[in-house]
Amino acid sequence: MIKAGFVQFNPVLGDQETNIKKIKSLMPLAKDADLIVLPELANSGYNFVSKDHAFENAEEIANSRFIDFLIDEARKYNLHIVAGFNERENNNLYNSSALVSPEGFLGKYRKIHLFLNEKEIFQKGNVGLPVFDIGFCTIGILICFDWIFPEVWRILAMKGADIICHPSNLVLPYAQQAVPVHGMINRTFNITANRYGTERDVTFSGKSIISDPFGKTMVTAAPDKDAVKIIEMDIKQARNKMITPQNHAFDDRIVEEYSYLIS
Ligand code: ACM
């Protein structure tokens, strides 16, 4: 059994130090976890007034106070952390998530499906859909609006992800309903770490959720409060892809009928 969960909070737009302080104050509640997921853009907030504003609140991974802070927390509590952050690389911005462990920075995912005016701020992700073997399990990462594209959940599951970590700033009110369904179809544990609160004209929906490989909701959070929830997971459940004794979630796909998808 492993222990994994989320931290839900309300990041302050353009105030990384306050966001670090808030995460630091909640992390003791996650001390028993092996893996913890934080929301999308947890360092910077979401609803920038302009691209310049987003730039002012972004960091390069190699020189990031936020990533260094996450690594310190991973060391202090001996756990892995997946956290959304506003990443700058030269003149480009990415809506990214970092994976860190007590050993340091392990990798990143850059969001590929950009929502509304994110398209005017961030580049589309260019690191594909990686999975990370972190010893006690394999994880994949999606970010927020990626949720509405079933293809990406499937790809991560087929690459061996036991847990799909989903840092989010969800806006569409029905998004959380989809998360357990993707887990049921692909037989993965899913952790959506959402934020709550309002930034200018955008309100985020909280209700972070963890679901199991059978589509059962294991735990949720309130729509409008800080929350830290940790759940025990039997990773073997995500590695058994048999739906019935004669049906396998992936091997039973009839791919020759699916070519329309890539045309
Ligand atoms: C979103 O993708 N942050 C709605």
PDB file of C-alpha atoms in Angstrom, residues 19 38 54 98 157 179 186 205 260:
ATOM      1  CA  ASN A  19       1.890  30.951  -1.959  1.00  0.00           C
ATOM      2  CA  LEU A  38      -0.588  20.543  -5.701  1.00  0.00           C
ATOM      3  CA  ALA A  54       2.720  36.215 -16.526  1.00  0.00           C
ATOM      4  CA  ALA A  98       7.253  19.691 -11.815  1.00  0.00           C
ATOM      5  CA  ALA A 157      -2.259   4.557 -18.814  1.00  0.00           C
ATOM      6  CA  VAL A 179     -12.075  12.219 -13.492  1.00  0.00           C
ATOM      7  CA  ASN A 186      -8.135   3.074 -18.031  1.00  0.00           C
ATOM      8  CA  SER A 205     -14.316  25.179  -8.294  1.00  0.00           C
ATOM      9  CA  TYR A 260     -10.541   8.259 -38.098  1.00  0.00           C
TER      10      TYR A 260
END
